[in-house]
């Protein structure tokens, strides 16, 4: 009987074990925790954003320079297939905003139970509280402790949320087996800033645009909600480019700073604000600029931007000097925030880095270096933005790796 070891019982490992389990195949699932899917339980704040409605053919662009690597797994297990799989196990799904798929119960625990039950029903052998930090490659398989296996699926995750058991053990094992690993940085994480307008902590901007220009990468943008905290900027608009910023900071080393620019109202650039000011002069000239800005922003934010542009609280639109108008427009459409770090892996949703894709076959997720070795999920050096991309990738990649590991 073929014996397959799957290391890691997160979403990728669970799905790999389920997909590999079939008559004539014995699957053993190793997990260091005393239960599977601990990180899955906190996905989407516990509501479990499973995927989204964007066609999978559009996903590579969202995953960046290695994005095409994900296509075989996602094409084989697109949104409809994932939803059918869950529906067949009593977990209907819905997209209340028309863009993001969730379990109808909004419970990550229900999704974990469906995966756990499916693995048990398929005959997967559980090895809880059994961490694996070393694998021996044999001429005809692998040895883990005292057990020999024909095939091995590494689905050990990254470094994000270490409280759920995340370590770098999987990537260290991959390196020992001959694979090259990209050093990790936090991604989908808040950014620490030197001038994050700390007096405005707690303000949320629902339709902001954030952009950063990085040498060798170009300009990367994030759109959506932006949150100001005491020392950080966060929210989806920031999270989606945080991995790029973290990489840039790591390259720059000690005392590094990366300039991030914020357009507080997406689509309203410097020229658009200048047009707005001109309209104010014509139609609302007696009103204070700080008051007029309240049509778009909270009062304390409007007053702070006016202060930064040298505009007093009582300065009217009709008497706004041209120089101050330019400063205000630039602060509204391209406010520069100097980022000095991230909130770290403790708060990062995913890890950027991991096993390089060049020596992994995207069609099967098999190693091109070691016969019988497969990879899945976050420990591979691909990561996507917020919105269900990373969880769906974990499930789809686990399925593809498990299926191919079990092929004779």
Coordinates of C-alpha atoms in Angstrom, one line a residue:
X1 CA 0.0 0.0 0.0
X2 CA 1.3 3.5 -0.9
X3 CA 2.0 5.6 2.1
X4 CA 1.8 9.4 1.9
X5 CA 2.8 11.8 4.7
X6 CA 1.2 15.3 4.8
X7 CA 2.9 17.7 7.2
X8 CA 0.7 20.5 8.4
X9 CA -3.0 20.4 9.1
X10 CA -4.0 23.9 7.9
X11 CA -6.3 24.4 5.0
X12 CA -3.7 23.3 2.4
X13 CA -2.7 20.2 4.4
X14 CA -6.2 19.2 5.2
X15 CA -7.2 19.4 1.6
X16 CA -4.1 17.6 0.5
X17 CA -4.8 14.8 2.8
X18 CA -8.4 14.5 1.7
X19 CA -7.4 14.6 -2.0
X20 CA -4.7 12.0 -1.5
X21 CA -6.8 9.5 0.4
X22 CA -8.2 6.8 -1.8
X23 CA -8.3 3.0 -1.9
X24 CA -4.7 1.6 -1.8
X25 CA -3.3 4.8 -0.3
X26 CA -2.6 5.3 3.4
X27 CA -2.4 9.0 4.3
X28 CA -0.8 10.2 7.6
X29 CA -1.4 13.8 8.6
X30 CA 1.1 15.3 11.0
X31 CA 0.2 18.4 13.0
X32 CA 2.1 19.9 15.9
X33 CA -1.0 21.4 17.5
X34 CA -3.6 19.4 19.3
X35 CA -6.2 20.4 16.7
X36 CA -6.2 21.2 13.0
X37 CA -6.7 24.5 11.3
X38 CA -6.0 26.9 14.2
X39 CA -5.2 29.7 11.8
X40 CA -8.2 29.0 9.7
X41 CA -10.4 29.8 12.7
X42 CA -9.3 33.4 12.6
X43 CA -9.6 33.9 8.9
X44 CA -11.6 36.9 8.0
X45 CA -12.1 37.7 11.7
X46 CA -13.6 34.2 12.1
X47 CA -16.1 34.8 9.3
X48 CA -13.9 32.9 6.8
X49 CA -13.7 34.8 3.5
X50 CA -13.2 31.7 1.3
X51 CA -12.7 33.3 -2.1
X52 CA -14.1 36.0 -4.4
X53 CA -16.0 36.4 -7.6
X54 CA -13.1 37.6 -9.7
X55 CA -12.5 35.1 -12.6
X56 CA -9.5 33.0 -11.8
X57 CA -7.9 34.0 -15.1
X58 CA -7.6 37.5 -13.5
X59 CA -5.9 36.2 -10.4
X60 CA -2.3 36.1 -11.6
X61 CA -2.2 39.8 -11.9
X62 CA -3.2 40.1 -8.3
X63 CA -0.5 37.7 -7.2
X64 CA 2.3 39.7 -8.8
X65 CA 5.4 38.6 -10.7
X66 CA 4.9 34.9 -9.8
X67 CA 1.2 35.0 -10.4
X68 CA 1.0 32.6 -13.3
X69 CA 2.3 29.8 -11.0
X70 CA -1.1 29.6 -9.3
X71 CA -3.2 29.1 -12.5
X72 CA -3.2 25.3 -12.8
X73 CA -4.4 24.8 -9.2
X74 CA -7.0 27.5 -9.4
X75 CA -8.2 26.4 -12.9
X76 CA -8.7 22.8 -11.5
X77 CA -10.5 24.0 -8.5
X78 CA -12.2 27.3 -9.2
X79 CA -14.8 29.1 -7.1
X80 CA -17.8 27.0 -8.3
X81 CA -16.0 23.8 -7.5
X82 CA -15.0 25.0 -4.1
X83 CA -18.5 26.1 -3.3
X84 CA -20.0 22.7 -4.6
X85 CA -17.5 20.9 -2.4
X86 CA -18.6 22.8 0.7
X87 CA -22.3 22.6 -0.3
X88 CA -22.1 18.9 -0.6
X89 CA -20.9 18.9 3.0
X90 CA -23.6 21.1 4.4
X91 CA -21.8 24.4 4.1
X92 CA -23.8 26.7 1.7
X93 CA -21.9 29.9 0.6
X94 CA -23.0 33.4 -0.2
X95 CA -21.4 36.7 -1.5
X96 CA -23.4 39.4 0.3
X97 CA -21.4 42.2 -1.3
X98 CA -21.3 40.6 -4.7
X99 CA -17.5 40.2 -4.5
X100 CA -16.5 37.9 -1.6
X101 CA -17.6 34.4 -0.9
X102 CA -18.3 33.3 2.7
X103 CA -19.9 30.3 4.3
X104 CA -23.6 31.3 4.8
X105 CA -23.1 30.7 8.5
X106 CA -20.1 33.1 8.6
X107 CA -18.3 30.6 10.7
X108 CA -14.7 29.5 10.0
X109 CA -15.3 26.8 12.6
X110 CA -18.0 25.2 10.3
X111 CA -15.5 25.2 7.4
X112 CA -12.8 23.6 9.5
X113 CA -15.3 20.9 10.7
X114 CA -16.2 20.1 7.1
X115 CA -12.5 19.6 6.2
X116 CA -11.8 17.7 9.4
X117 CA -14.8 15.4 8.9
X118 CA -14.0 14.8 5.2
X119 CA -10.4 13.8 6.1
X120 CA -11.7 11.4 8.8
X121 CA -14.3 9.9 6.5
X122 CA -11.6 9.4 3.9
X123 CA -9.5 7.3 6.3
X124 CA -6.8 9.9 7.0
X125 CA -4.7 8.9 10.0
X126 CA -4.2 11.8 12.4
X127 CA -0.9 12.5 14.2
X128 CA -1.7 15.4 16.5
X129 CA 0.9 17.0 18.8
X130 CA 3.5 15.6 16.4
X131 CA 5.7 18.3 15.0
X132 CA 8.0 17.4 12.1
X133 CA 11.3 19.4 11.8
X134 CA 13.4 16.9 9.9
X135 CA 12.8 14.6 6.9
X136 CA 15.3 12.1 5.5
X137 CA 15.2 11.6 1.8
X138 CA 15.6 7.9 0.8
X139 CA 16.3 6.4 -2.6
X140 CA 12.7 5.3 -2.7
X141 CA 10.8 7.6 -0.4
X142 CA 11.2 9.5 2.9
X143 CA 11.7 8.8 6.5
X144 CA 10.0 10.8 9.3
X145 CA 11.0 9.5 12.7
X146 CA 10.7 5.7 12.5
X147 CA 8.2 5.8 9.7
X148 CA 8.8 5.4 5.9
X149 CA 6.6 7.0 3.3
X150 CA 6.5 6.8 -0.5
X151 CA 5.4 10.4 -1.0
X152 CA 5.6 13.6 1.1
X153 CA 3.4 16.8 0.9
X154 CA 4.8 19.7 2.8
X155 CA 2.0 22.2 3.7
X156 CA 3.6 23.8 6.8
X157 CA 2.5 27.4 6.2
X158 CA 4.6 30.5 6.8
X159 CA 5.4 32.6 9.8
X160 CA 2.3 34.7 10.2
X161 CA 0.3 34.5 13.4
X162 CA 2.9 32.5 15.3
X163 CA 0.4 32.0 18.1
X164 CA -1.3 29.4 15.9
X165 CA 1.8 27.3 15.7
X166 CA 3.4 28.9 12.5
X167 CA 7.1 28.3 12.3
X168 CA 9.6 28.2 9.5
X169 CA 10.2 24.5 9.9
X170 CA 8.7 23.5 6.6
X171 CA 11.0 25.8 4.6
X172 CA 14.0 24.7 6.6
X173 CA 13.1 21.1 5.6
X174 CA 12.7 22.2 2.0
X175 CA 16.2 23.7 2.1
X176 CA 17.6 20.6 3.5
X177 CA 16.1 18.7 0.7
X178 CA 17.7 20.9 -1.9
X179 CA 15.2 23.7 -2.5
X180 CA 16.0 27.4 -2.4
X181 CA 14.0 29.5 0.0
X182 CA 13.2 33.2 -0.2
X183 CA 13.6 34.8 3.2
X184 CA 10.2 35.8 4.7
X185 CA 8.7 39.2 5.4
X186 CA 5.3 39.9 6.8
X187 CA 2.5 40.7 4.2
X188 CA -1.1 41.9 4.5
X189 CA 0.0 43.7 7.7
X190 CA -0.2 47.2 9.1
X191 CA 2.7 49.6 8.5
X192 CA 4.5 51.6 11.2
X193 CA 5.0 55.2 10.3
X194 CA 7.1 58.1 11.5
X195 CA 4.5 60.7 10.6
X196 CA 1.2 58.9 10.5
X197 CA -0.8 61.9 11.8
X198 CA -1.1 60.3 15.3
X199 CA -3.5 63.0 16.5
X200 CA -6.1 61.5 14.1
X201 CA -5.9 57.9 15.4
X202 CA -9.1 56.0 14.9
X203 CA -10.2 57.8 11.7
X204 CA -11.3 55.5 8.8
X205 CA -11.2 56.6 5.1
X206 CA -13.5 54.3 3.2
X207 CA -12.3 55.0 -0.4
X208 CA -8.6 55.8 -0.2
X209 CA -5.8 55.0 -2.6
X210 CA -2.3 54.3 -1.3
X211 CA 0.7 53.9 -3.6
X212 CA 4.4 53.2 -3.3
X213 CA 7.2 53.3 -5.8
X214 CA 9.9 50.7 -5.3
X215 CA 13.1 50.3 -7.3
X216 CA 13.0 47.3 -9.5
X217 CA 9.3 46.8 -8.9
X218 CA 7.6 50.0 -10.0
X219 CA 4.5 51.6 -8.5
X220 CA 2.3 49.3 -6.4
X221 CA -1.2 50.5 -5.4
X222 CA -3.8 49.6 -2.9
X223 CA -7.4 50.8 -2.8
X224 CA -10.2 50.7 -0.3
X225 CA -10.5 51.4 3.4
X226 CA -7.6 53.1 5.2
X227 CA -7.3 53.2 9.0
X228 CA -5.1 55.6 11.0
X229 CA -3.9 54.3 14.4
X230 CA -1.6 55.9 16.9
X231 CA 1.6 54.8 15.1
X232 CA 0.4 52.8 12.2
X233 CA -1.6 52.9 9.0
X234 CA -3.7 49.9 8.2
X235 CA -6.9 48.7 6.3
X236 CA -7.2 46.9 3.0
X237 CA -5.7 49.8 1.0
X238 CA -2.5 49.5 3.0
X239 CA -2.4 45.7 3.5
X240 CA -2.4 45.0 -0.2
X241 CA 0.9 46.7 -0.7
X242 CA 2.5 46.0 2.7
X243 CA 4.4 43.0 1.5
X244 CA 6.1 45.1 -1.2
X245 CA 7.0 47.7 1.5
X246 CA 8.3 45.0 3.8
X247 CA 10.6 43.7 1.1
X248 CA 11.9 47.1 0.4
X249 CA 12.6 47.8 4.1
X250 CA 14.4 44.4 4.4
X251 CA 16.6 45.3 1.4
X252 CA 17.4 48.8 2.8
X253 CA 18.5 47.5 6.2
X254 CA 18.8 49.4 9.5
X255 CA 17.2 52.9 9.8
X256 CA 15.3 52.2 6.5
X257 CA 12.3 54.3 5.5
X258 CA 10.0 53.9 2.6
X259 CA 7.8 56.7 1.4
X260 CA 4.1 55.8 0.9
X261 CA 1.7 58.3 -0.6
X262 CA -2.0 58.6 0.2
X263 CA -4.8 59.9 -1.9
X264 CA -7.4 60.2 0.8
X265 CA -10.3 60.1 -1.7
X266 CA -9.6 57.6 -4.5
X267 CA -9.9 59.3 -7.9
X268 CA -9.6 62.8 -6.7
X269 CA -6.1 63.9 -7.7
X270 CA -4.4 67.3 -7.4
X271 CA -6.1 68.7 -10.5
X272 CA -9.5 67.6 -9.3
X273 CA -9.0 69.3 -5.9
X274 CA -7.9 72.5 -7.6
X275 CA -11.1 72.4 -9.7
X276 CA -13.0 71.9 -6.4
X277 CA -11.4 74.9 -4.9
X278 CA -12.2 77.0 -7.9
X279 CA -15.9 75.9 -7.7
X280 CA -15.9 76.9 -4.0
X281 CA -14.6 80.4 -4.9
X282 CA -17.4 80.9 -7.4
X283 CA -20.3 79.5 -5.4
X284 CA -19.3 79.3 -1.7
X285 CA -16.6 81.9 -1.4
X286 CA -17.5 83.2 2.1
X287 CA -17.3 79.7 3.7
X288 CA -14.2 78.6 5.5
X289 CA -12.1 76.1 3.6
X290 CA -12.0 73.9 6.7
X291 CA -15.8 73.8 6.8
X292 CA -16.1 73.0 3.1
X293 CA -13.8 70.1 3.5
X294 CA -16.3 68.6 5.9
X295 CA -18.3 67.6 2.8
X296 CA -15.7 65.0 2.3
X297 CA -13.9 64.3 5.6
X298 CA -14.3 64.3 9.3
X299 CA -13.9 67.8 11.0
X300 CA -10.7 67.1 12.8
X301 CA -9.0 65.7 9.7
X302 CA -10.1 68.7 7.6
X303 CA -8.7 71.1 10.3
X304 CA -5.4 69.2 10.5
X305 CA -4.9 69.2 6.7
X306 CA -5.6 72.9 6.7
X307 CA -3.1 73.4 9.5
X308 CA -0.4 71.5 7.6
X309 CA -1.1 73.6 4.5
X310 CA -0.8 76.9 6.5
X311 CA -4.6 77.6 6.3
X312 CA -6.3 79.1 9.3
X313 CA -9.7 77.8 10.6
X314 CA -11.4 81.0 9.4
X315 CA -9.7 81.3 6.0
X316 CA -12.5 81.6 3.4
X317 CA -12.5 79.9 0.0
X318 CA -12.6 83.3 -1.8
X319 CA -9.4 84.4 0.0
X320 CA -7.4 81.2 -0.2
X321 CA -3.9 82.1 -1.5
X322 CA -2.7 80.1 -4.6
X323 CA 0.3 78.7 -2.8
X324 CA -1.7 77.4 0.1
X325 CA -4.3 75.9 -2.3
X326 CA -1.5 73.9 -4.0
X327 CA -0.2 72.7 -0.7
X328 CA -3.7 71.6 0.4
X329 CA -4.4 69.8 -2.9
X330 CA -1.1 68.0 -2.7
X331 CA -1.8 66.9 0.9
X332 CA -5.2 65.7 -0.1
X333 CA -4.1 63.8 -3.2
X334 CA -0.6 62.7 -2.3
X335 CA 0.2 62.9 1.4
X336 CA 3.6 61.4 2.1
X337 CA 3.9 59.0 5.0
X338 CA 7.3 57.6 5.9
X339 CA 7.1 54.0 6.8
X340 CA 9.8 52.6 9.1
X341 CA 8.5 49.0 9.7
X342 CA 5.5 46.7 9.9
X343 CA 3.4 45.3 12.7
X344 CA 5.4 42.1 12.2
X345 CA 4.4 38.4 11.8
X346 CA 2.3 38.5 15.0
X347 CA -0.3 40.5 13.0
X348 CA 0.5 39.6 9.4
X349 CA -2.2 37.7 7.6
X350 CA 0.2 36.0 5.3
X351 CA 3.9 35.5 4.8
X352 CA 5.8 36.7 1.7
X353 CA 8.7 34.4 0.9
X354 CA 9.1 30.7 1.1
X355 CA 10.1 27.9 -1.3
X356 CA 11.0 29.4 -4.7
X357 CA 8.6 28.4 -7.4
X358 CA 11.3 27.8 -10.1
X359 CA 11.9 24.2 -8.9
X360 CA 8.2 23.3 -8.4
X361 CA 6.1 22.1 -11.3
X362 CA 2.9 24.3 -11.2
X363 CA 0.9 21.6 -13.0
X364 CA 1.4 19.1 -10.2
X365 CA 3.1 21.0 -7.4
X366 CA 5.8 18.3 -7.4
X367 CA 9.4 19.1 -6.7
X368 CA 11.6 19.2 -9.7
X369 CA 14.6 18.3 -7.4
X370 CA 13.3 15.5 -5.2
X371 CA 11.1 12.6 -6.5
X372 CA 7.9 12.2 -4.6
X373 CA 8.0 15.6 -2.8
X374 CA 5.1 18.0 -3.2
X375 CA 4.3 21.5 -1.8
X376 CA 1.1 23.4 -1.0
X377 CA -0.1 26.6 0.5
X378 CA 1.6 29.5 2.2
X379 CA 5.1 27.9 2.4
X380 CA 5.4 28.4 -1.4
X381 CA 6.7 31.9 -2.4
X382 CA 3.4 33.3 -3.7
X383 CA 0.9 35.5 -1.9
X384 CA -2.1 37.5 -2.9
X385 CA -4.1 40.5 -1.7
X386 CA -7.0 40.6 0.8
X387 CA -10.3 39.2 -0.3
X388 CA -10.2 35.4 -0.2
X389 CA -7.3 35.0 -2.6
X390 CA -4.9 33.3 -0.1
X391 CA -7.3 30.9 1.5
X392 CA -8.6 29.7 -1.9
X393 CA -5.0 29.3 -3.1
X394 CA -4.3 27.2 0.0
X395 CA -7.3 24.9 -0.6
X396 CA -6.7 24.6 -4.4
X397 CA -3.0 24.0 -4.1
X398 CA -3.6 21.4 -1.3
X399 CA -6.0 19.6 -3.6
X400 CA -3.7 19.6 -6.5
X401 CA -0.7 18.4 -4.5
X402 CA -2.6 15.7 -2.8
X403 CA -4.2 14.4 -6.0
X404 CA -0.8 14.2 -7.7
X405 CA 1.0 12.7 -4.7
X406 CA -1.4 9.8 -4.8
X407 CA -1.0 9.1 -8.5
X408 CA 0.7 5.8 -9.2

